PDB file of C-alpha atoms in Angstrom:
ATOM      1  CA  ASN A   1      -0.285   0.230  -0.419  1.00 62.00           C
ATOM      2  CA  ALA A   2       1.557   2.740  -1.629  1.00 73.00           C
ATOM      3  CA  GLY A   3      -0.090   5.611   0.768  1.00 93.00           C
ATOM      4  CA  VAL A   4       0.941   9.595  -0.973  1.00 96.00           C
ATOM      5  CA  THR A   5       3.615   9.190  -3.963  1.00 96.00           C
ATOM      6  CA  GLN A   6       4.833  12.480  -4.520  1.00 96.00           C
ATOM      7  CA  THR A   7       7.393  13.125  -7.664  1.00 96.00           C
ATOM      8  CA  PRO A   8      10.544  14.288  -8.087  1.00 96.00           C
ATOM      9  CA  LYS A   9      12.129  13.862  -4.876  1.00 95.00           C
ATOM     10  CA  PHE A  10      14.582  16.226  -5.357  1.00 96.00           C
ATOM     11  CA  GLN A  11      14.944  18.892  -8.076  1.00 96.00           C
ATOM     12  CA  VAL A  12      17.013  21.742  -8.783  1.00 97.00           C
ATOM     13  CA  LEU A  13      16.401  24.911 -11.054  1.00 97.00           C
ATOM     14  CA  LYS A  14      17.073  28.183 -12.428  1.00 97.00           C
ATOM     15  CA  THR A  15      15.375  31.250 -11.208  1.00 98.00           C
ATOM     16  CA  GLY A  16      12.498  31.819 -14.415  1.00 97.00           C
ATOM     17  CA  GLN A  17      11.913  28.148 -14.335  1.00 97.00           C
ATOM     18  CA  SER A  18       8.510  26.460 -14.420  1.00 97.00           C
ATOM     19  CA  MET A  19       8.365  22.930 -12.795  1.00 96.00           C
ATOM     20  CA  THR A  20       5.013  20.850 -11.745  1.00 97.00           C
ATOM     21  CA  LEU A  21       5.329  18.703  -8.822  1.00 98.00           C
ATOM     22  CA  GLN A  22       3.202  15.680  -8.996  1.00 97.00           C
ATOM     23  CA  CYS A  23       1.531  13.533  -6.050  1.00 97.00           C
ATOM     24  CA  ALA A  24      -1.007  10.444  -6.282  1.00 97.00           C
ATOM     25  CA  GLN A  25      -2.915   9.125  -3.232  1.00 96.00           C
ATOM     26  CA  ASP A  26      -4.259   5.170  -3.277  1.00 95.00           C
ATOM     27  CA  MET A  27      -6.491   5.478  -0.325  1.00 93.00           C
ATOM     28  CA  ASN A  28      -9.778   6.776  -2.273  1.00 92.00           C
ATOM     29  CA  HIS A  29      -8.873  10.008  -0.174  1.00 92.00           C
ATOM     30  CA  ASN A  30     -11.644  12.947  -1.533  1.00 92.00           C
ATOM     31  CA  SER A  31      -9.210  16.029  -0.177  1.00 93.00           C
ATOM     32  CA  MET A  32      -5.925  16.571  -0.879  1.00 95.00           C
ATOM     33  CA  TYR A  33      -3.485  19.052  -0.088  1.00 95.00           C
ATOM     34  CA  TRP A  34       0.046  21.364  -0.630  1.00 97.00           C
ATOM     35  CA  TYR A  35       2.346  22.519   2.094  1.00 95.00           C
ATOM     36  CA  ARG A  36       5.691  23.749   2.574  1.00 96.00           C
ATOM     37  CA  GLN A  37       7.869  23.360   5.071  1.00 94.00           C
ATOM     38  CA  ASP A  38      10.688  26.415   5.868  1.00 92.00           C
ATOM     39  CA  PRO A  39      13.091  26.168   8.659  1.00 85.00           C
ATOM     40  CA  GLY A  40      11.734  27.854  11.483  1.00 82.00           C
ATOM     41  CA  MET A  41       8.363  28.489  10.242  1.00 84.00           C
ATOM     42  CA  GLY A  42       6.624  24.505  10.199  1.00 86.00           C
ATOM     43  CA  LEU A  43       3.848  24.008   7.633  1.00 90.00           C
ATOM     44  CA  ARG A  44       2.162  26.044   5.597  1.00 91.00           C
ATOM     45  CA  LEU A  45      -0.642  25.086   3.481  1.00 92.00           C
ATOM     46  CA  ILE A  46      -0.120  26.316  -0.553  1.00 95.00           C
ATOM     47  CA  TYR A  47      -3.786  25.021  -1.522  1.00 96.00           C
ATOM     48  CA  TYR A  48      -6.002  22.330  -0.675  1.00 94.00           C
ATOM     49  CA  SER A  49      -8.838  20.506  -2.793  1.00 94.00           C
ATOM     50  CA  ALA A  50     -11.070  19.634  -0.926  1.00 90.00           C
ATOM     51  CA  SER A  51     -12.764  16.952  -3.162  1.00 90.00           C
ATOM     52  CA  GLU A  52     -12.080  15.975  -7.030  1.00 90.00           C
ATOM     53  CA  GLY A  53     -12.868  19.476  -9.029  1.00 89.00           C
ATOM     54  CA  THR A  54     -12.454  21.685  -6.394  1.00 93.00           C
ATOM     55  CA  THR A  55     -10.252  23.793  -5.671  1.00 95.00           C
ATOM     56  CA  ASP A  56      -8.803  26.613  -2.805  1.00 93.00           C
ATOM     57  CA  LYS A  57      -6.430  28.942  -2.153  1.00 94.00           C
ATOM     58  CA  GLY A  58      -4.181  28.125   1.660  1.00 91.00           C
ATOM     59  CA  GLU A  59      -2.434  30.566   3.510  1.00 89.00           C
ATOM     60  CA  VAL A  60       0.858  30.981   0.753  1.00 95.00           C
ATOM     61  CA  PRO A  61      -0.643  30.892  -2.633  1.00 97.00           C
ATOM     62  CA  ASN A  62       1.344  33.131  -4.377  1.00 96.00           C
ATOM     63  CA  GLY A  63       3.680  32.116  -7.801  1.00 96.00           C
ATOM     64  CA  TYR A  64       2.221  28.855  -7.168  1.00 98.00           C
ATOM     65  CA  ASN A  65      -1.308  26.753  -9.520  1.00 97.00           C
ATOM     66  CA  VAL A  66      -2.410  23.876  -8.521  1.00 98.00           C
ATOM     67  CA  SER A  67      -4.742  20.860 -10.702  1.00 97.00           C
ATOM     68  CA  ARG A  68      -7.202  18.144  -9.491  1.00 96.00           C
ATOM     69  CA  LEU A  69      -6.476  15.851 -12.137  1.00 87.00           C
ATOM     70  CA  ASN A  70      -8.917  13.518 -11.015  1.00 95.00           C
ATOM     71  CA  LYS A  71      -9.806  11.737  -6.960  1.00 95.00           C
ATOM     72  CA  ARG A  72      -5.996  10.511  -7.318  1.00 96.00           C
ATOM     73  CA  GLU A  73      -3.715  13.002  -8.490  1.00 97.00           C
ATOM     74  CA  PHE A  74      -3.332  16.622  -7.347  1.00 98.00           C
ATOM     75  CA  SER A  75      -0.407  18.414  -8.926  1.00 98.00           C
ATOM     76  CA  LEU A  76       1.452  21.645  -8.210  1.00 98.00           C
ATOM     77  CA  ARG A  77       2.924  24.048 -10.890  1.00 98.00           C
ATOM     78  CA  LEU A  78       5.608  26.568 -10.588  1.00 97.00           C
ATOM     79  CA  GLU A  79       5.289  28.881 -13.307  1.00 94.00           C
ATOM     80  CA  SER A  80       7.861  31.040 -12.899  1.00 96.00           C
ATOM     81  CA  ALA A  81      10.245  29.332  -9.968  1.00 96.00           C
ATOM     82  CA  ALA A  82      12.185  32.207  -7.889  1.00 97.00           C
ATOM     83  CA  PRO A  83      14.948  31.816  -5.211  1.00 97.00           C
ATOM     84  CA  SER A  84      12.188  32.886  -2.790  1.00 96.00           C
ATOM     85  CA  GLN A  85      10.293  28.763  -3.358  1.00 97.00           C
ATOM     86  CA  THR A  86      13.350  26.866  -2.641  1.00 97.00           C
ATOM     87  CA  SER A  87      12.051  24.905   0.330  1.00 97.00           C
ATOM     88  CA  VAL A  88      10.630  21.321   1.001  1.00 95.00           C
ATOM     89  CA  TYR A  89       7.303  20.271  -0.534  1.00 97.00           C
ATOM     90  CA  PHE A  90       4.570  18.093   1.196  1.00 96.00           C
ATOM     91  CA  CYS A  91       1.511  16.865  -0.626  1.00 97.00           C
ATOM     92  CA  ALA A  92      -1.137  14.663   1.919  1.00 96.00           C
ATOM     93  CA  SER A  93      -4.267  13.265   1.968  1.00 95.00           C
ATOM     94  CA  SER A  94      -7.405  12.562   3.976  1.00 91.00           C
ATOM     95  CA  ASP A  95     -10.936  11.474   4.280  1.00 84.00           C
ATOM     96  CA  ARG A  96     -12.687  12.617   7.576  1.00 76.00           C
ATOM     97  CA  THR A  97      -9.817  13.563   9.340  1.00 72.00           C
ATOM     98  CA  GLU A  98     -10.954  13.048  12.649  1.00 67.00           C
ATOM     99  CA  LEU A  99     -11.034   9.645  12.475  1.00 72.00           C
ATOM    100  CA  TYR A 100      -7.028   9.358  10.343  1.00 73.00           C
ATOM    101  CA  GLY A 101      -5.560  12.555  10.430  1.00 84.00           C
ATOM    102  CA  TYR A 102      -3.818  13.093   7.259  1.00 91.00           C
ATOM    103  CA  THR A 103      -1.562  11.044   5.473  1.00 93.00           C
ATOM    104  CA  PHE A 104       2.073  12.891   3.956  1.00 94.00           C
ATOM    105  CA  GLY A 105       4.423  11.848   1.007  1.00 95.00           C
ATOM    106  CA  SER A 106       7.702  12.013   1.565  1.00 93.00           C
ATOM    107  CA  GLY A 107       7.963  15.433  -0.124  1.00 95.00           C
ATOM    108  CA  THR A 108       9.762  17.416  -2.784  1.00 96.00           C
ATOM    109  CA  ARG A 109      12.949  19.311  -2.216  1.00 96.00           C
ATOM    110  CA  LEU A 110      13.123  22.388  -4.332  1.00 97.00           C
ATOM    111  CA  THR A 111      16.321  24.394  -5.012  1.00 97.00           C
ATOM    112  CA  VAL A 112      15.951  27.578  -6.785  1.00 97.00           C
ATOM    113  CA  VAL A 113      18.762  29.042  -8.429  1.00 97.00           C
TER     114      VAL A 113
ATOM    115  CA  ALA B   1      -9.761  30.547  12.632  1.00 75.00           C
ATOM    116  CA  GLN B   2      -7.890  27.931  14.604  1.00 78.00           C
ATOM    117  CA  SER B   3      -4.488  27.992  15.564  1.00 87.00           C
ATOM    118  CA  VAL B   4      -2.082  26.058  17.544  1.00 92.00           C
ATOM    119  CA  ALA B   5       1.519  27.740  19.613  1.00 93.00           C
ATOM    120  CA  GLN B   6       4.138  25.440  20.288  1.00 93.00           C
ATOM    121  CA  PRO B   7       6.430  27.600  22.136  1.00 90.00           C
ATOM    122  CA  GLU B   8      10.264  26.157  22.461  1.00 86.00           C
ATOM    123  CA  ASP B   9      12.212  26.160  19.767  1.00 84.00           C
ATOM    124  CA  GLN B  10      13.875  23.224  20.550  1.00 93.00           C
ATOM    125  CA  VAL B  11      13.729  20.561  23.645  1.00 95.00           C
ATOM    126  CA  ASN B  12      16.926  19.152  24.987  1.00 96.00           C
ATOM    127  CA  VAL B  13      16.581  15.594  26.993  1.00 97.00           C
ATOM    128  CA  ALA B  14      18.975  13.075  28.007  1.00 97.00           C
ATOM    129  CA  GLU B  15      18.206   9.187  27.334  1.00 98.00           C
ATOM    130  CA  GLY B  16      15.601   7.605  29.753  1.00 97.00           C
ATOM    131  CA  ASN B  17      14.168  10.797  31.838  1.00 98.00           C
ATOM    132  CA  PRO B  18      11.072  12.104  31.024  1.00 97.00           C
ATOM    133  CA  LEU B  19       9.742  13.854  27.494  1.00 97.00           C
ATOM    134  CA  THR B  20       7.241  16.851  27.186  1.00 97.00           C
ATOM    135  CA  VAL B  21       6.679  18.803  24.072  1.00 97.00           C
ATOM    136  CA  LYS B  22       4.169  21.412  24.841  1.00 97.00           C
ATOM    137  CA  CYS B  23       1.150  22.370  22.833  1.00 97.00           C
ATOM    138  CA  THR B  24      -1.528  25.179  23.426  1.00 96.00           C
ATOM    139  CA  TYR B  25      -4.163  26.004  20.276  1.00 95.00           C
ATOM    140  CA  SER B  26      -7.283  28.080  19.627  1.00 91.00           C
ATOM    141  CA  VAL B  27      -9.981  26.930  18.148  1.00 87.00           C
ATOM    142  CA  SER B  28     -13.977  27.749  17.790  1.00 84.00           C
ATOM    143  CA  GLY B  29     -15.570  25.061  19.239  1.00 84.00           C
ATOM    144  CA  ASN B  30     -14.489  21.845  20.358  1.00 85.00           C
ATOM    145  CA  PRO B  31     -11.527  20.746  18.486  1.00 88.00           C
ATOM    146  CA  TYR B  32      -9.984  17.696  17.256  1.00 90.00           C
ATOM    147  CA  LEU B  33      -6.091  17.365  18.112  1.00 93.00           C
ATOM    148  CA  PHE B  34      -3.263  15.508  16.551  1.00 94.00           C
ATOM    149  CA  TRP B  35       0.476  14.926  17.007  1.00 96.00           C
ATOM    150  CA  TYR B  36       2.569  14.213  13.981  1.00 95.00           C
ATOM    151  CA  VAL B  37       6.682  13.094  14.478  1.00 96.00           C
ATOM    152  CA  GLN B  38       9.129  14.095  10.902  1.00 94.00           C
ATOM    153  CA  TYR B  39      11.895  11.928  11.252  1.00 92.00           C
ATOM    154  CA  PRO B  40      14.846  13.627   9.232  1.00 88.00           C
ATOM    155  CA  ASN B  41      14.222  13.438   5.431  1.00 84.00           C
ATOM    156  CA  ARG B  42      11.047  12.161   5.645  1.00 87.00           C
ATOM    157  CA  GLY B  43       7.468  13.187   5.519  1.00 89.00           C
ATOM    158  CA  LEU B  44       5.183  13.666   8.581  1.00 92.00           C
ATOM    159  CA  GLN B  45       3.333  10.348  10.650  1.00 93.00           C
ATOM    160  CA  PHE B  46       0.890  10.144  12.599  1.00 91.00           C
ATOM    161  CA  LEU B  47       1.191   9.593  16.621  1.00 94.00           C
ATOM    162  CA  LEU B  48      -1.898  10.027  18.100  1.00 93.00           C
ATOM    163  CA  LYS B  49      -4.968  11.975  18.192  1.00 92.00           C
ATOM    164  CA  TYR B  50      -8.163  13.500  20.395  1.00 92.00           C
ATOM    165  CA  ILE B  51     -11.132  13.240  19.335  1.00 88.00           C
ATOM    166  CA  THR B  52     -13.344  12.750  22.411  1.00 86.00           C
ATOM    167  CA  GLY B  53     -13.163  11.246  25.359  1.00 87.00           C
ATOM    168  CA  ASP B  54     -10.614  10.123  27.788  1.00 90.00           C
ATOM    169  CA  ASN B  55      -8.487  13.301  28.181  1.00 93.00           C
ATOM    170  CA  LEU B  56      -5.210  11.114  28.335  1.00 95.00           C
ATOM    171  CA  VAL B  57      -4.280   9.817  24.978  1.00 95.00           C
ATOM    172  CA  LYS B  58      -2.029   7.098  23.990  1.00 95.00           C
ATOM    173  CA  GLY B  59      -0.219   6.288  20.930  1.00 92.00           C
ATOM    174  CA  SER B  60       2.100   5.250  19.017  1.00 88.00           C
ATOM    175  CA  TYR B  61       5.892   4.258  20.330  1.00 91.00           C
ATOM    176  CA  GLY B  62       5.466   4.658  24.203  1.00 95.00           C
ATOM    177  CA  PHE B  63       3.942   8.548  23.500  1.00 96.00           C
ATOM    178  CA  GLU B  64       0.651   9.731  25.045  1.00 97.00           C
ATOM    179  CA  ALA B  65      -0.886  13.152  25.421  1.00 97.00           C
ATOM    180  CA  GLU B  66      -3.007  14.866  27.932  1.00 96.00           C
ATOM    181  CA  PHE B  67      -6.281  16.930  26.742  1.00 96.00           C
ATOM    182  CA  ASN B  68      -6.533  19.805  28.784  1.00 95.00           C
ATOM    183  CA  LYS B  69      -9.690  21.965  27.947  1.00 93.00           C
ATOM    184  CA  SER B  70      -9.826  24.548  30.939  1.00 93.00           C
ATOM    185  CA  GLN B  71      -5.901  25.120  29.518  1.00 95.00           C
ATOM    186  CA  THR B  72      -6.696  24.616  26.035  1.00 95.00           C
ATOM    187  CA  SER B  73      -3.953  22.631  25.501  1.00 96.00           C
ATOM    188  CA  PHE B  74      -2.303  18.550  24.466  1.00 97.00           C
ATOM    189  CA  HIS B  75       0.841  18.623  25.695  1.00 97.00           C
ATOM    190  CA  LEU B  76       3.193  15.536  24.106  1.00 98.00           C
ATOM    191  CA  LYS B  77       4.840  13.165  26.890  1.00 97.00           C
ATOM    192  CA  LYS B  78       6.788   9.904  27.586  1.00 97.00           C
ATOM    193  CA  PRO B  79       7.554   8.660  30.764  1.00 96.00           C
ATOM    194  CA  SER B  80      11.712   7.713  29.300  1.00 97.00           C
ATOM    195  CA  ALA B  81      13.077   9.252  25.928  1.00 97.00           C
ATOM    196  CA  LEU B  82      15.595   7.179  24.321  1.00 97.00           C
ATOM    197  CA  VAL B  83      18.230   8.291  21.646  1.00 96.00           C
ATOM    198  CA  SER B  84      15.101   7.205  18.280  1.00 95.00           C
ATOM    199  CA  ASP B  85      12.683   9.900  19.406  1.00 96.00           C
ATOM    200  CA  SER B  86      15.061  12.681  18.424  1.00 97.00           C
ATOM    201  CA  ALA B  87      12.844  14.217  15.552  1.00 96.00           C
ATOM    202  CA  LEU B  88      10.386  17.413  15.012  1.00 95.00           C
ATOM    203  CA  TYR B  89       7.166  17.215  16.431  1.00 96.00           C
ATOM    204  CA  PHE B  90       4.264  18.796  15.342  1.00 95.00           C
ATOM    205  CA  CYS B  91       0.972  19.577  16.917  1.00 95.00           C
ATOM    206  CA  ALA B  92      -1.963  19.784  14.819  1.00 93.00           C
ATOM    207  CA  VAL B  93      -5.528  21.356  15.272  1.00 91.00           C
ATOM    208  CA  SER B  94      -8.592  21.125  13.241  1.00 84.00           C
ATOM    209  CA  PRO B  95     -12.026  22.392  14.979  1.00 73.00           C
ATOM    210  CA  TYR B  96     -14.862  19.953  15.504  1.00 67.00           C
ATOM    211  CA  GLY B  97     -16.812  18.864  11.951  1.00 65.00           C
ATOM    212  CA  ASN B  98     -14.122  20.586   9.722  1.00 69.00           C
ATOM    213  CA  ASN B  99     -11.259  18.588   7.670  1.00 72.00           C
ATOM    214  CA  ARG B 100      -8.746  21.375   7.236  1.00 81.00           C
ATOM    215  CA  LEU B 101      -5.931  21.030  10.045  1.00 87.00           C
ATOM    216  CA  ALA B 102      -3.561  23.881  11.560  1.00 88.00           C
ATOM    217  CA  PHE B 103      -0.081  23.006  12.586  1.00 91.00           C
ATOM    218  CA  GLY B 104       2.195  24.238  14.659  1.00 92.00           C
ATOM    219  CA  LYS B 105       5.631  25.227  13.869  1.00 92.00           C
ATOM    220  CA  GLY B 106       7.183  22.525  15.223  1.00 93.00           C
ATOM    221  CA  ASN B 107       9.172  20.902  17.994  1.00 94.00           C
ATOM    222  CA  GLN B 108      13.066  19.586  17.277  1.00 95.00           C
ATOM    223  CA  VAL B 109      13.253  17.335  20.268  1.00 97.00           C
ATOM    224  CA  VAL B 110      16.922  16.197  21.006  1.00 97.00           C
ATOM    225  CA  VAL B 111      17.324  13.196  22.931  1.00 97.00           C
ATOM    226  CA  ILE B 112      21.070  12.937  24.726  1.00 97.00           C
ATOM    227  CA  PRO B 113      22.464   9.745  25.471  1.00 95.00           C
TER     228      PRO B 113
END
């Protein structure tokens, strides 16, 4: 049982380049989330999708776009990467949070130079 | 809006001594409360949760947490710390009936041999 799978695990981009972070879950969860983790700032929500076909902004959405391709997949796109987007990105999914909490992927470490 | 405070950046404890990681929260209505642990270069893993019932909840790896409604706290505890408990610990809260979790900034726990 894979849970939440993120690709790639590591990426280095030049300023201005674009890329898409992929996330897929095999638990039939309705809700999916993208977070970024920076030292001393904990986890900050970028975007979330409460169900297939819906997406909403979180705390730090600027510079990012998302697509909920189907129930399994939720991708995060950086259209024009900036050094401030250097971070570790986590995808998570949930269904009935009160019972099971969130399930997290192993993260993507992104460096923008 | 819900929020979580983890007042200490780092907790140092000698191996074999009791470990406490503090968490206070703010939420409208009854809370769902969670603790997650993150080992280096890994995603967050679920430790335990409080939904309702007994104020003392037990979780994975010998951890427990005590819910205190009057103090709006949910401190994580372990009677005897192990070196392998060295990790980053996150407290999270959501209001009753809401799937969205708010995370604290995290506490680095260092267990000294």
